[in-house]
């Protein structure tokens, strides 16, 4: 493989890790994470990056022979995930942009370079994201028992190395595949080129829709921070988990239902409204009806969704060939929107629980237990996404065609201008076949 290809891959992997690490560090700092015992802040930052790329970090500890502990954690800091995905995708596409042709071996070669460097980075991150620290038992019954028997429990986190490697590589493969699918300036391999007109417009439109929702969430969060205070908490949400908040709200605006519960000293990185709805003795239902019972402005989610989904469908139709029929627009938009909602349901789930008991005595108001859960109602969410996609596609397809006719042109996005494959200029990204 040519040296330039490896250099480009090194910069891509390093840039992705640096951006994710910086966001994780700033987010934890804003959330007050600098007070982690035993100088554990750097390892906590690494753990956030591991989870962000699909790795497995589980809570662990040693409570001693007379104590018992239980803990579990399933959450993905999607702000860190999204930032890393955008940087790595840009690095992967940079040497391929504006190419006339790009065969499957060449694309596989560029992806393989990044994957070969990504693998040791995953292993290093997984090995570094491990730490335990002591837990103060405090006063009360548990504290007295701990002092009597000299029990000093420790809790922390560790990584599952095989799962981190497997899911981290799958995450990378998904990022590169989506990047290739949505980029109009990079040609697909010959076997997929005939499907380019049906795949790319819908994928591009839905990715733009999800990014627009995140951008809208950032604007609203900044306005709230400026007018209502709590800037540090708001900054932590933006840097660590804003998509964890706005993407489920997007599905709720479609009519979907989520179930959740918050119990204990921790809560969701969300406005007070969600925490109020979810902090109940039993599992709560999160939908338009339950949220609007606390704040009627929630119904604006439906209006925002209608505008953004229609805009995405129009963008898809405008980038599609003029000959495409309305029912094809509807079907493609439905499939794309269902895929997006399925992704949201997979990555926005949250499950966290922890607890400590001594000699069979559980947590007695000692703040040593808690439950945090947020899960979607799958089939409702996917079915409603299909209906919204069909309706938006049927409306936007003819509208885009009408604008084409009024504009006197087809309105299609022009194909990249063919050019000769450069051999002397490394910036063109043409280094020959991946094995040269």
PDB file of C-alpha atoms in Angstrom, residues 210-388:
ATOM      1  CA  UNK A 210     -31.224  13.733  11.982  1.00  0.00           C
ATOM      2  CA  UNK A 211     -28.425  16.307  11.896  1.00  0.00           C
ATOM      3  CA  UNK A 212     -30.971  19.123  11.596  1.00  0.00           C
ATOM      4  CA  UNK A 213     -32.714  17.851  14.714  1.00  0.00           C
ATOM      5  CA  UNK A 214     -29.405  17.879  16.598  1.00  0.00           C
ATOM      6  CA  UNK A 215     -28.655  21.411  15.377  1.00  0.00           C
ATOM      7  CA  UNK A 216     -32.113  22.552  16.478  1.00  0.00           C
ATOM      8  CA  UNK A 217     -31.537  20.944  19.856  1.00  0.00           C
ATOM      9  CA  UNK A 218     -28.245  22.823  20.270  1.00  0.00           C
ATOM     10  CA  UNK A 219     -29.951  26.141  19.537  1.00  0.00           C
ATOM     11  CA  UNK A 220     -32.764  25.453  22.008  1.00  0.00           C
ATOM     12  CA  UNK A 221     -30.312  24.281  24.676  1.00  0.00           C
ATOM     13  CA  UNK A 222     -28.207  27.426  24.331  1.00  0.00           C
ATOM     14  CA  UNK A 223     -31.292  29.644  24.540  1.00  0.00           C
ATOM     15  CA  UNK A 224     -32.475  27.806  27.650  1.00  0.00           C
ATOM     16  CA  UNK A 225     -29.023  28.090  29.229  1.00  0.00           C
ATOM     17  CA  UNK A 226     -28.928  31.824  28.528  1.00  0.00           C
ATOM     18  CA  UNK A 227     -32.421  32.536  29.840  1.00  0.00           C
ATOM     19  CA  UNK A 228     -32.905  30.028  32.664  1.00  0.00           C
ATOM     20  CA  UNK A 229     -29.407  29.424  33.973  1.00  0.00           C
ATOM     21  CA  UNK A 230     -27.642  26.088  34.620  1.00  0.00           C
ATOM     22  CA  UNK A 231     -25.064  26.673  31.854  1.00  0.00           C
ATOM     23  CA  UNK A 232     -22.698  23.927  33.078  1.00  0.00           C
ATOM     24  CA  UNK A 233     -25.437  21.288  33.109  1.00  0.00           C
ATOM     25  CA  UNK A 234     -26.638  22.362  29.669  1.00  0.00           C
ATOM     26  CA  UNK A 235     -23.099  22.267  28.285  1.00  0.00           C
ATOM     27  CA  UNK A 236     -22.650  18.753  29.664  1.00  0.00           C
ATOM     28  CA  UNK A 237     -25.819  17.614  27.908  1.00  0.00           C
ATOM     29  CA  UNK A 238     -24.728  19.189  24.609  1.00  0.00           C
ATOM     30  CA  UNK A 239     -21.240  17.693  24.713  1.00  0.00           C
ATOM     31  CA  UNK A 240     -22.172  14.220  25.935  1.00  0.00           C
ATOM     32  CA  UNK A 241     -25.740  13.257  25.113  1.00  0.00           C
ATOM     33  CA  UNK A 242     -27.787  15.754  23.134  1.00  0.00           C
ATOM     34  CA  UNK A 243     -28.863  13.176  20.489  1.00  0.00           C
ATOM     35  CA  UNK A 244     -29.868  10.886  23.383  1.00  0.00           C
ATOM     36  CA  UNK A 245     -32.461  13.543  24.161  1.00  0.00           C
ATOM     37  CA  UNK A 246     -33.574  15.014  20.842  1.00  0.00           C
ATOM     38  CA  UNK A 247     -33.779  11.819  18.773  1.00  0.00           C
ATOM     39  CA  UNK A 248     -36.223  10.060  21.150  1.00  0.00           C
ATOM     40  CA  UNK A 249     -38.219  13.310  21.195  1.00  0.00           C
ATOM     41  CA  UNK A 250     -38.274  13.137  17.397  1.00  0.00           C
ATOM     42  CA  UNK A 251     -39.853   9.673  17.553  1.00  0.00           C
ATOM     43  CA  UNK A 252     -42.313  10.871  20.210  1.00  0.00           C
ATOM     44  CA  UNK A 253     -43.284  13.662  17.831  1.00  0.00           C
ATOM     45  CA  UNK A 254     -44.089  10.947  15.291  1.00  0.00           C
ATOM     46  CA  UNK A 255     -46.419   9.393  17.873  1.00  0.00           C
ATOM     47  CA  UNK A 256     -44.096   6.737  19.284  1.00  0.00           C
ATOM     48  CA  UNK A 257     -44.070   5.602  22.908  1.00  0.00           C
ATOM     49  CA  UNK A 258     -41.134   5.087  25.252  1.00  0.00           C
ATOM     50  CA  UNK A 259     -41.129   3.529  28.707  1.00  0.00           C
ATOM     51  CA  UNK A 260     -38.820   4.631  31.476  1.00  0.00           C
ATOM     52  CA  UNK A 261     -38.143   5.094  35.133  1.00  0.00           C
ATOM     53  CA  UNK A 262     -35.784   7.165  37.264  1.00  0.00           C
ATOM     54  CA  UNK A 263     -35.160   6.199  40.876  1.00  0.00           C
ATOM     55  CA  UNK A 264     -32.270   7.232  43.074  1.00  0.00           C
ATOM     56  CA  UNK A 265     -29.812  10.102  43.144  1.00  0.00           C
ATOM     57  CA  UNK A 266     -29.190  10.202  39.402  1.00  0.00           C
ATOM     58  CA  UNK A 267     -31.450  11.134  36.528  1.00  0.00           C
ATOM     59  CA  UNK A 268     -31.676  11.557  32.800  1.00  0.00           C
ATOM     60  CA  UNK A 269     -29.640  14.234  31.007  1.00  0.00           C
ATOM     61  CA  UNK A 270     -32.908  15.928  30.130  1.00  0.00           C
ATOM     62  CA  UNK A 271     -35.139  18.892  30.990  1.00  0.00           C
ATOM     63  CA  UNK A 272     -37.033  18.867  34.259  1.00  0.00           C
ATOM     64  CA  UNK A 273     -40.198  17.853  32.381  1.00  0.00           C
ATOM     65  CA  UNK A 274     -38.856  14.407  31.447  1.00  0.00           C
ATOM     66  CA  UNK A 275     -37.366  13.812  34.880  1.00  0.00           C
ATOM     67  CA  UNK A 276     -40.717  14.702  36.443  1.00  0.00           C
ATOM     68  CA  UNK A 277     -42.634  12.287  34.218  1.00  0.00           C
ATOM     69  CA  UNK A 278     -40.190   9.412  34.747  1.00  0.00           C
ATOM     70  CA  UNK A 279     -39.492   9.754  38.476  1.00  0.00           C
ATOM     71  CA  UNK A 280     -42.370   7.565  39.643  1.00  0.00           C
ATOM     72  CA  UNK A 281     -42.595   4.380  41.747  1.00  0.00           C
ATOM     73  CA  UNK A 282     -43.360   2.281  38.665  1.00  0.00           C
ATOM     74  CA  UNK A 283     -42.382   2.303  34.988  1.00  0.00           C
ATOM     75  CA  UNK A 284     -43.801   5.393  33.276  1.00  0.00           C
ATOM     76  CA  UNK A 285     -45.093   5.909  29.760  1.00  0.00           C
ATOM     77  CA  UNK A 286     -43.465   8.650  27.732  1.00  0.00           C
ATOM     78  CA  UNK A 287     -45.553   9.881  24.797  1.00  0.00           C
ATOM     79  CA  UNK A 288     -47.321  12.994  23.554  1.00  0.00           C
ATOM     80  CA  UNK A 289     -50.258  12.491  25.900  1.00  0.00           C
ATOM     81  CA  UNK A 290     -48.264  12.069  29.118  1.00  0.00           C
ATOM     82  CA  UNK A 291     -45.829  14.876  28.273  1.00  0.00           C
ATOM     83  CA  UNK A 292     -48.567  17.298  27.248  1.00  0.00           C
ATOM     84  CA  UNK A 293     -50.310  16.693  30.565  1.00  0.00           C
ATOM     85  CA  UNK A 294     -47.335  18.472  32.157  1.00  0.00           C
ATOM     86  CA  UNK A 295     -46.615  20.986  29.385  1.00  0.00           C
ATOM     87  CA  UNK A 296     -48.953  21.640  26.462  1.00  0.00           C
ATOM     88  CA  UNK A 297     -46.121  23.019  24.333  1.00  0.00           C
ATOM     89  CA  UNK A 298     -45.066  19.413  23.660  1.00  0.00           C
ATOM     90  CA  UNK A 299     -47.589  19.326  20.802  1.00  0.00           C
ATOM     91  CA  UNK A 300     -45.249  21.623  18.878  1.00  0.00           C
ATOM     92  CA  UNK A 301     -43.127  18.506  18.357  1.00  0.00           C
ATOM     93  CA  UNK A 302     -45.715  17.326  15.835  1.00  0.00           C
ATOM     94  CA  UNK A 303     -45.488  20.598  13.908  1.00  0.00           C
ATOM     95  CA  UNK A 304     -41.687  20.565  13.906  1.00  0.00           C
ATOM     96  CA  UNK A 305     -41.656  16.935  12.775  1.00  0.00           C
ATOM     97  CA  UNK A 306     -44.091  17.645   9.963  1.00  0.00           C
ATOM     98  CA  UNK A 307     -41.949  20.477   8.637  1.00  0.00           C
ATOM     99  CA  UNK A 308     -38.636  18.625   8.915  1.00  0.00           C
ATOM    100  CA  UNK A 309     -39.902  15.303   7.533  1.00  0.00           C
ATOM    101  CA  UNK A 310     -41.542  17.076   4.585  1.00  0.00           C
ATOM    102  CA  UNK A 311     -38.323  19.030   3.989  1.00  0.00           C
ATOM    103  CA  UNK A 312     -36.334  15.786   4.033  1.00  0.00           C
ATOM    104  CA  UNK A 313     -38.764  14.134   1.622  1.00  0.00           C
ATOM    105  CA  UNK A 314     -38.565  17.122  -0.716  1.00  0.00           C
ATOM    106  CA  UNK A 315     -34.751  16.995  -0.556  1.00  0.00           C
ATOM    107  CA  UNK A 316     -34.878  13.307  -1.467  1.00  0.00           C
ATOM    108  CA  UNK A 317     -37.250  13.956  -4.367  1.00  0.00           C
ATOM    109  CA  UNK A 318     -35.202  16.906  -5.636  1.00  0.00           C
ATOM    110  CA  UNK A 319     -32.057  14.736  -5.737  1.00  0.00           C
ATOM    111  CA  UNK A 320     -33.867  11.869  -7.467  1.00  0.00           C
ATOM    112  CA  UNK A 321     -34.327  11.496 -11.246  1.00  0.00           C
ATOM    113  CA  UNK A 322     -37.281  13.429 -12.660  1.00  0.00           C
ATOM    114  CA  UNK A 323     -38.817  10.215 -13.972  1.00  0.00           C
ATOM    115  CA  UNK A 324     -39.309   8.802 -10.450  1.00  0.00           C
ATOM    116  CA  UNK A 325     -42.960   8.197  -9.650  1.00  0.00           C
ATOM    117  CA  UNK A 326     -44.680   9.453  -6.501  1.00  0.00           C
ATOM    118  CA  UNK A 327     -45.204   5.990  -5.032  1.00  0.00           C
ATOM    119  CA  UNK A 328     -41.465   5.281  -5.393  1.00  0.00           C
ATOM    120  CA  UNK A 329     -40.708   8.477  -3.493  1.00  0.00           C
ATOM    121  CA  UNK A 330     -43.137   7.365  -0.800  1.00  0.00           C
ATOM    122  CA  UNK A 331     -41.698   3.855  -0.530  1.00  0.00           C
ATOM    123  CA  UNK A 332     -38.093   5.050  -0.389  1.00  0.00           C
ATOM    124  CA  UNK A 333     -38.852   7.709   2.198  1.00  0.00           C
ATOM    125  CA  UNK A 334     -40.737   5.176   4.311  1.00  0.00           C
ATOM    126  CA  UNK A 335     -37.853   2.699   4.243  1.00  0.00           C
ATOM    127  CA  UNK A 336     -35.306   5.408   5.046  1.00  0.00           C
ATOM    128  CA  UNK A 337     -37.353   6.834   7.922  1.00  0.00           C
ATOM    129  CA  UNK A 338     -38.012   3.383   9.382  1.00  0.00           C
ATOM    130  CA  UNK A 339     -34.266   2.675   9.237  1.00  0.00           C
ATOM    131  CA  UNK A 340     -33.544   5.944  11.035  1.00  0.00           C
ATOM    132  CA  UNK A 341     -36.106   5.262  13.768  1.00  0.00           C
ATOM    133  CA  UNK A 342     -34.776   1.723  14.181  1.00  0.00           C
ATOM    134  CA  UNK A 343     -31.299   3.155  14.694  1.00  0.00           C
ATOM    135  CA  UNK A 344     -32.658   5.624  17.264  1.00  0.00           C
ATOM    136  CA  UNK A 345     -34.423   2.850  19.147  1.00  0.00           C
ATOM    137  CA  UNK A 346     -31.208   0.821  19.247  1.00  0.00           C
ATOM    138  CA  UNK A 347     -28.721   3.495  20.298  1.00  0.00           C
ATOM    139  CA  UNK A 348     -30.894   5.669  22.560  1.00  0.00           C
ATOM    140  CA  UNK A 349     -31.874   2.924  24.996  1.00  0.00           C
ATOM    141  CA  UNK A 350     -30.662   3.504  28.546  1.00  0.00           C
ATOM    142  CA  UNK A 351     -30.399   0.903  31.293  1.00  0.00           C
ATOM    143  CA  UNK A 352     -28.479   1.554  34.492  1.00  0.00           C
ATOM    144  CA  UNK A 353     -28.817   0.128  37.972  1.00  0.00           C
ATOM    145  CA  UNK A 354     -26.613  -0.249  41.009  1.00  0.00           C
ATOM    146  CA  UNK A 355     -26.981  -1.306  44.615  1.00  0.00           C
ATOM    147  CA  UNK A 356     -25.061  -2.359  47.718  1.00  0.00           C
ATOM    148  CA  UNK A 357     -26.049  -4.527  50.669  1.00  0.00           C
ATOM    149  CA  UNK A 358     -24.207  -5.569  53.815  1.00  0.00           C
ATOM    150  CA  UNK A 359     -25.124  -8.802  55.629  1.00  0.00           C
ATOM    151  CA  UNK A 360     -28.355  -8.869  53.698  1.00  0.00           C
ATOM    152  CA  UNK A 361     -29.290  -5.309  54.671  1.00  0.00           C
ATOM    153  CA  UNK A 362     -29.990  -3.268  51.555  1.00  0.00           C
ATOM    154  CA  UNK A 363     -29.600   0.410  50.924  1.00  0.00           C
ATOM    155  CA  UNK A 364     -31.318   2.208  53.813  1.00  0.00           C
ATOM    156  CA  UNK A 365     -31.545   5.772  52.556  1.00  0.00           C
ATOM    157  CA  UNK A 366     -27.827   5.772  52.054  1.00  0.00           C
ATOM    158  CA  UNK A 367     -27.877   6.833  48.428  1.00  0.00           C
ATOM    159  CA  UNK A 368     -26.210   3.572  47.417  1.00  0.00           C
ATOM    160  CA  UNK A 369     -28.824   2.323  44.952  1.00  0.00           C
ATOM    161  CA  UNK A 370     -30.595   3.616  41.890  1.00  0.00           C
ATOM    162  CA  UNK A 371     -32.382   2.679  38.681  1.00  0.00           C
ATOM    163  CA  UNK A 372     -32.401   4.481  35.358  1.00  0.00           C
ATOM    164  CA  UNK A 373     -34.255   3.049  32.370  1.00  0.00           C
ATOM    165  CA  UNK A 374     -35.531   4.289  29.003  1.00  0.00           C
ATOM    166  CA  UNK A 375     -36.689   1.860  26.309  1.00  0.00           C
ATOM    167  CA  UNK A 376     -38.825   2.263  23.174  1.00  0.00           C
ATOM    168  CA  UNK A 377     -42.019   0.548  22.164  1.00  0.00           C
ATOM    169  CA  UNK A 378     -40.516  -0.848  18.985  1.00  0.00           C
ATOM    170  CA  UNK A 379     -43.342  -1.753  16.635  1.00  0.00           C
ATOM    171  CA  UNK A 380     -45.350   1.382  17.300  1.00  0.00           C
ATOM    172  CA  UNK A 381     -42.341   3.550  16.530  1.00  0.00           C
ATOM    173  CA  UNK A 382     -41.448   1.671  13.329  1.00  0.00           C
ATOM    174  CA  UNK A 383     -45.026   1.537  12.086  1.00  0.00           C
ATOM    175  CA  UNK A 384     -45.599   5.241  12.609  1.00  0.00           C
ATOM    176  CA  UNK A 385     -42.286   6.031  10.912  1.00  0.00           C
ATOM    177  CA  UNK A 386     -43.447   4.065   7.872  1.00  0.00           C
ATOM    178  CA  UNK A 387     -46.734   5.991   7.749  1.00  0.00           C
ATOM    179  CA  UNK A 388     -44.989   9.350   8.065  1.00  0.00           C
TER     180      UNK A 388
END
